[in-house]
């Protein structure tokens, strides 16, 4: 991976989602390792601290380990922590540390002003439910309630991130009753209202999405375009 080519434009598409190290596509809705890799390489240096407040299957933390950054991963679901721990069990020739916390991203034990990059991928409200009943799981909330709690994530991000450093998150819109609910822009607005400044809007093209055949039929039946992009927002604290 020494000659890894970073993205150069504001439109990203990864036909090969990335299979190096212990990465795999099995954690539902996980992101391609190309995404945290691009963000980490562009916005941090070795030994910096990178936090992912929605750890999932551990993709970001695997990248911090390979790239010699210290990683902090937070997830409310203990299954995510267990899975990530097992996937982080590989050898690298560096002394970086990866810390996993089974906590709520709205209220973590991470010290204030200690993080150099936040790189996170929350649930898109309740599009995919990550548990049936875990208290505080934001994937159980419909969009409007999700956005209310997202405000607390923005405040927590502001607290833990060093001044002038980057906070990035990927999120998509939702189709509801034939209309688009612009969850992406609404979630961006929450961060802007909390004092973050917008540096980049990246359009991430979706490729090989599991739900496609279901939505293909629906889009033909009701005559709407398939949503085939997500946003990666890059903000400064
Ligand atoms: C889209 S997944 C993240 C996938 C991850 N980027 C990956 O590549 O595996 C969203 C994660 O957010 C977690 N989550 C939901 N509510 C949370 C909360 N309040 N605090 C921390 N994690 C939460 C879910 O358990 C789920 O693992």
PDB file of N, CA and C in Angstrom, residues 10-14 31 35 121 124 127 169-175 179-187 201-209 211-212 215 224-233:
ATOM      1  N   UNK A  10     -13.755  16.137  -5.379  1.00  0.00           N
ATOM      2  CA  UNK A  10     -14.833  16.072  -4.388  1.00  0.00           C
ATOM      3  C   UNK A  10     -15.862  14.981  -4.714  1.00  0.00           C
ATOM      4  N   UNK A  11     -15.543  14.097  -5.673  1.00  0.00           N
ATOM      5  CA  UNK A  11     -16.412  12.945  -5.950  1.00  0.00           C
ATOM      6  C   UNK A  11     -15.580  11.673  -5.776  1.00  0.00           C
ATOM      7  N   UNK A  12     -16.035  10.811  -4.869  1.00  0.00           N
ATOM      8  CA  UNK A  12     -15.278   9.586  -4.579  1.00  0.00           C
ATOM      9  C   UNK A  12     -16.111   8.366  -4.959  1.00  0.00           C
ATOM     10  N   UNK A  13     -15.422   7.401  -5.590  1.00  0.00           N
ATOM     11  CA  UNK A  13     -16.083   6.129  -5.911  1.00  0.00           C
ATOM     12  C   UNK A  13     -15.041   5.025  -5.798  1.00  0.00           C
ATOM     13  N   UNK A  14     -15.361   3.969  -5.086  1.00  0.00           N
ATOM     14  CA  UNK A  14     -14.407   2.870  -4.915  1.00  0.00           C
ATOM     15  C   UNK A  14     -15.040   1.595  -5.443  1.00  0.00           C
ATOM     16  N   UNK A  31     -18.338   1.034   6.209  1.00  0.00           N
ATOM     17  CA  UNK A  31     -17.810   1.832   5.109  1.00  0.00           C
ATOM     18  C   UNK A  31     -16.530   1.224   4.569  1.00  0.00           C
ATOM     19  N   UNK A  35     -12.215   5.103   2.739  1.00  0.00           N
ATOM     20  CA  UNK A  35     -12.704   6.401   3.244  1.00  0.00           C
ATOM     21  C   UNK A  35     -11.875   6.864   4.444  1.00  0.00           C
ATOM     22  N   UNK A 121     -19.110   7.572  11.092  1.00  0.00           N
ATOM     23  CA  UNK A 121     -20.111   7.118  10.137  1.00  0.00           C
ATOM     24  C   UNK A 121     -21.320   6.636  10.944  1.00  0.00           C
ATOM     25  N   UNK A 124     -27.871   6.114   9.559  1.00  0.00           N
ATOM     26  CA  UNK A 124     -28.665   7.120   8.835  1.00  0.00           C
ATOM     27  C   UNK A 124     -30.069   7.092   9.436  1.00  0.00           C
ATOM     28  N   UNK A 127     -32.657   3.835   9.126  1.00  0.00           N
ATOM     29  CA  UNK A 127     -32.635   3.086   7.858  1.00  0.00           C
ATOM     30  C   UNK A 127     -32.149   1.654   8.083  1.00  0.00           C
ATOM     31  N   UNK A 169     -17.655  13.312   8.820  1.00  0.00           N
ATOM     32  CA  UNK A 169     -18.627  12.216   8.948  1.00  0.00           C
ATOM     33  C   UNK A 169     -19.297  11.931   7.614  1.00  0.00           C
ATOM     34  N   UNK A 170     -19.658  10.666   7.439  1.00  0.00           N
ATOM     35  CA  UNK A 170     -20.379  10.263   6.217  1.00  0.00           C
ATOM     36  C   UNK A 170     -21.826   9.948   6.581  1.00  0.00           C
ATOM     37  N   UNK A 171     -22.734  10.433   5.743  1.00  0.00           N
ATOM     38  CA  UNK A 171     -24.159  10.191   5.977  1.00  0.00           C
ATOM     39  C   UNK A 171     -24.908  10.292   4.645  1.00  0.00           C
ATOM     40  N   UNK A 172     -26.087   9.676   4.574  1.00  0.00           N
ATOM     41  CA  UNK A 172     -26.867   9.720   3.335  1.00  0.00           C
ATOM     42  C   UNK A 172     -28.267  10.252   3.580  1.00  0.00           C
ATOM     43  N   UNK A 173     -28.958  10.528   2.489  1.00  0.00           N
ATOM     44  CA  UNK A 173     -30.350  10.971   2.580  1.00  0.00           C
ATOM     45  C   UNK A 173     -31.281   9.756   2.659  1.00  0.00           C
ATOM     46  N   UNK A 174     -32.564  10.037   2.881  1.00  0.00           N
ATOM     47  CA  UNK A 174     -33.532   8.944   3.041  1.00  0.00           C
ATOM     48  C   UNK A 174     -34.717   9.194   2.114  1.00  0.00           C
ATOM     49  N   UNK A 175     -35.190   8.147   1.446  1.00  0.00           N
ATOM     50  CA  UNK A 175     -36.418   8.316   0.665  1.00  0.00           C
ATOM     51  C   UNK A 175     -37.598   7.873   1.516  1.00  0.00           C
ATOM     52  N   UNK A 179     -40.712  10.919  -1.353  1.00  0.00           N
ATOM     53  CA  UNK A 179     -39.960  12.177  -1.293  1.00  0.00           C
ATOM     54  C   UNK A 179     -38.585  11.912  -0.676  1.00  0.00           C
ATOM     55  N   UNK A 180     -37.676  12.869  -0.881  1.00  0.00           N
ATOM     56  CA  UNK A 180     -36.355  12.738  -0.258  1.00  0.00           C
ATOM     57  C   UNK A 180     -36.342  13.521   1.052  1.00  0.00           C
ATOM     58  N   UNK A 181     -35.935  12.866   2.116  1.00  0.00           N
ATOM     59  CA  UNK A 181     -35.690  13.572   3.376  1.00  0.00           C
ATOM     60  C   UNK A 181     -34.189  13.859   3.424  1.00  0.00           C
ATOM     61  N   UNK A 182     -33.782  15.142   3.367  1.00  0.00           N
ATOM     62  CA  UNK A 182     -32.351  15.471   3.211  1.00  0.00           C
ATOM     63  C   UNK A 182     -31.576  15.361   4.522  1.00  0.00           C
ATOM     64  N   UNK A 183     -31.475  14.135   5.017  1.00  0.00           N
ATOM     65  CA  UNK A 183     -30.794  13.906   6.296  1.00  0.00           C
ATOM     66  C   UNK A 183     -29.355  14.409   6.257  1.00  0.00           C
ATOM     67  N   UNK A 184     -28.723  14.299   5.068  1.00  0.00           N
ATOM     68  CA  UNK A 184     -27.343  14.759   4.932  1.00  0.00           C
ATOM     69  C   UNK A 184     -27.217  16.231   5.273  1.00  0.00           C
ATOM     70  N   UNK A 185     -27.933  17.085   4.553  1.00  0.00           N
ATOM     71  CA  UNK A 185     -27.802  18.530   4.779  1.00  0.00           C
ATOM     72  C   UNK A 185     -28.308  18.938   6.164  1.00  0.00           C
ATOM     73  N   UNK A 186     -29.341  18.236   6.637  1.00  0.00           N
ATOM     74  CA  UNK A 186     -29.857  18.587   7.970  1.00  0.00           C
ATOM     75  C   UNK A 186     -28.824  18.241   9.053  1.00  0.00           C
ATOM     76  N   UNK A 187     -28.127  17.122   8.861  1.00  0.00           N
ATOM     77  CA  UNK A 187     -27.124  16.754   9.872  1.00  0.00           C
ATOM     78  C   UNK A 187     -25.907  17.677   9.777  1.00  0.00           C
ATOM     79  N   UNK A 201     -17.389  19.339   0.949  1.00  0.00           N
ATOM     80  CA  UNK A 201     -18.498  18.396   0.797  1.00  0.00           C
ATOM     81  C   UNK A 201     -18.053  17.398  -0.255  1.00  0.00           C
ATOM     82  N   UNK A 202     -17.891  16.146   0.159  1.00  0.00           N
ATOM     83  CA  UNK A 202     -17.506  15.084  -0.777  1.00  0.00           C
ATOM     84  C   UNK A 202     -18.762  14.294  -1.126  1.00  0.00           C
ATOM     85  N   UNK A 203     -18.950  14.042  -2.403  1.00  0.00           N
ATOM     86  CA  UNK A 203     -20.025  13.139  -2.833  1.00  0.00           C
ATOM     87  C   UNK A 203     -19.406  11.760  -2.992  1.00  0.00           C
ATOM     88  N   UNK A 204     -19.919  10.809  -2.232  1.00  0.00           N
ATOM     89  CA  UNK A 204     -19.403   9.441  -2.315  1.00  0.00           C
ATOM     90  C   UNK A 204     -20.429   8.624  -3.093  1.00  0.00           C
ATOM     91  N   UNK A 205     -20.026   8.140  -4.256  1.00  0.00           N
ATOM     92  CA  UNK A 205     -20.965   7.334  -5.049  1.00  0.00           C
ATOM     93  C   UNK A 205     -21.107   5.967  -4.407  1.00  0.00           C
ATOM     94  N   UNK A 206     -22.357   5.508  -4.321  1.00  0.00           N
ATOM     95  CA  UNK A 206     -22.593   4.180  -3.751  1.00  0.00           C
ATOM     96  C   UNK A 206     -22.432   3.145  -4.834  1.00  0.00           C
ATOM     97  N   UNK A 207     -21.842   2.051  -4.467  1.00  0.00           N
ATOM     98  CA  UNK A 207     -21.548   1.035  -5.460  1.00  0.00           C
ATOM     99  C   UNK A 207     -21.863  -0.305  -4.837  1.00  0.00           C
ATOM    100  N   UNK A 208     -22.609  -1.147  -5.561  1.00  0.00           N
ATOM    101  CA  UNK A 208     -22.845  -2.493  -5.071  1.00  0.00           C
ATOM    102  C   UNK A 208     -23.609  -2.539  -3.756  1.00  0.00           C
ATOM    103  N   UNK A 209     -24.600  -1.652  -3.599  1.00  0.00           N
ATOM    104  CA  UNK A 209     -25.335  -1.571  -2.342  1.00  0.00           C
ATOM    105  C   UNK A 209     -26.322  -2.731  -2.236  1.00  0.00           C
ATOM    106  N   UNK A 211     -29.242  -3.081  -0.865  1.00  0.00           N
ATOM    107  CA  UNK A 211     -30.681  -2.838  -1.007  1.00  0.00           C
ATOM    108  C   UNK A 211     -31.084  -2.557  -2.463  1.00  0.00           C
ATOM    109  N   UNK A 212     -30.095  -2.546  -3.372  1.00  0.00           N
ATOM    110  CA  UNK A 212     -30.364  -2.020  -4.703  1.00  0.00           C
ATOM    111  C   UNK A 212     -31.528  -2.702  -5.420  1.00  0.00           C
ATOM    112  N   UNK A 215     -34.883  -1.536  -4.170  1.00  0.00           N
ATOM    113  CA  UNK A 215     -35.180  -0.159  -4.549  1.00  0.00           C
ATOM    114  C   UNK A 215     -35.320  -0.001  -6.063  1.00  0.00           C
ATOM    115  N   UNK A 224     -39.184   7.132  -9.409  1.00  0.00           N
ATOM    116  CA  UNK A 224     -38.200   8.042  -8.819  1.00  0.00           C
ATOM    117  C   UNK A 224     -36.779   7.548  -9.097  1.00  0.00           C
ATOM    118  N   UNK A 225     -35.817   8.458  -8.962  1.00  0.00           N
ATOM    119  CA  UNK A 225     -34.402   8.096  -9.137  1.00  0.00           C
ATOM    120  C   UNK A 225     -33.906   7.364  -7.903  1.00  0.00           C
ATOM    121  N   UNK A 226     -33.041   6.384  -8.124  1.00  0.00           N
ATOM    122  CA  UNK A 226     -32.421   5.686  -7.000  1.00  0.00           C
ATOM    123  C   UNK A 226     -31.380   6.599  -6.341  1.00  0.00           C
ATOM    124  N   UNK A 227     -31.428   6.700  -5.037  1.00  0.00           N
ATOM    125  CA  UNK A 227     -30.381   7.460  -4.328  1.00  0.00           C
ATOM    126  C   UNK A 227     -29.091   6.657  -4.419  1.00  0.00           C
ATOM    127  N   UNK A 228     -28.075   7.214  -5.022  1.00  0.00           N
ATOM    128  CA  UNK A 228     -26.833   6.456  -5.240  1.00  0.00           C
ATOM    129  C   UNK A 228     -25.611   7.224  -4.748  1.00  0.00           C
ATOM    130  N   UNK A 229     -25.833   8.144  -3.802  1.00  0.00           N
ATOM    131  CA  UNK A 229     -24.685   8.867  -3.257  1.00  0.00           C
ATOM    132  C   UNK A 229     -24.871   9.098  -1.757  1.00  0.00           C
ATOM    133  N   UNK A 230     -23.758   9.290  -1.121  1.00  0.00           N
ATOM    134  CA  UNK A 230     -23.739   9.717   0.279  1.00  0.00           C
ATOM    135  C   UNK A 230     -22.852  10.954   0.347  1.00  0.00           C
ATOM    136  N   UNK A 231     -22.835  11.619   1.507  1.00  0.00           N
ATOM    137  CA  UNK A 231     -21.980  12.800   1.690  1.00  0.00           C
ATOM    138  C   UNK A 231     -20.899  12.490   2.711  1.00  0.00           C
ATOM    139  N   UNK A 232     -19.710  12.996   2.448  1.00  0.00           N
ATOM    140  CA  UNK A 232     -18.700  13.040   3.503  1.00  0.00           C
ATOM    141  C   UNK A 232     -18.466  14.526   3.758  1.00  0.00           C
ATOM    142  N   UNK A 233     -18.840  14.967   4.941  1.00  0.00           N
ATOM    143  CA  UNK A 233     -18.650  16.374   5.304  1.00  0.00           C
ATOM    144  C   UNK A 233     -17.342  16.503   6.084  1.00  0.00           C
TER     145      UNK A 233
END
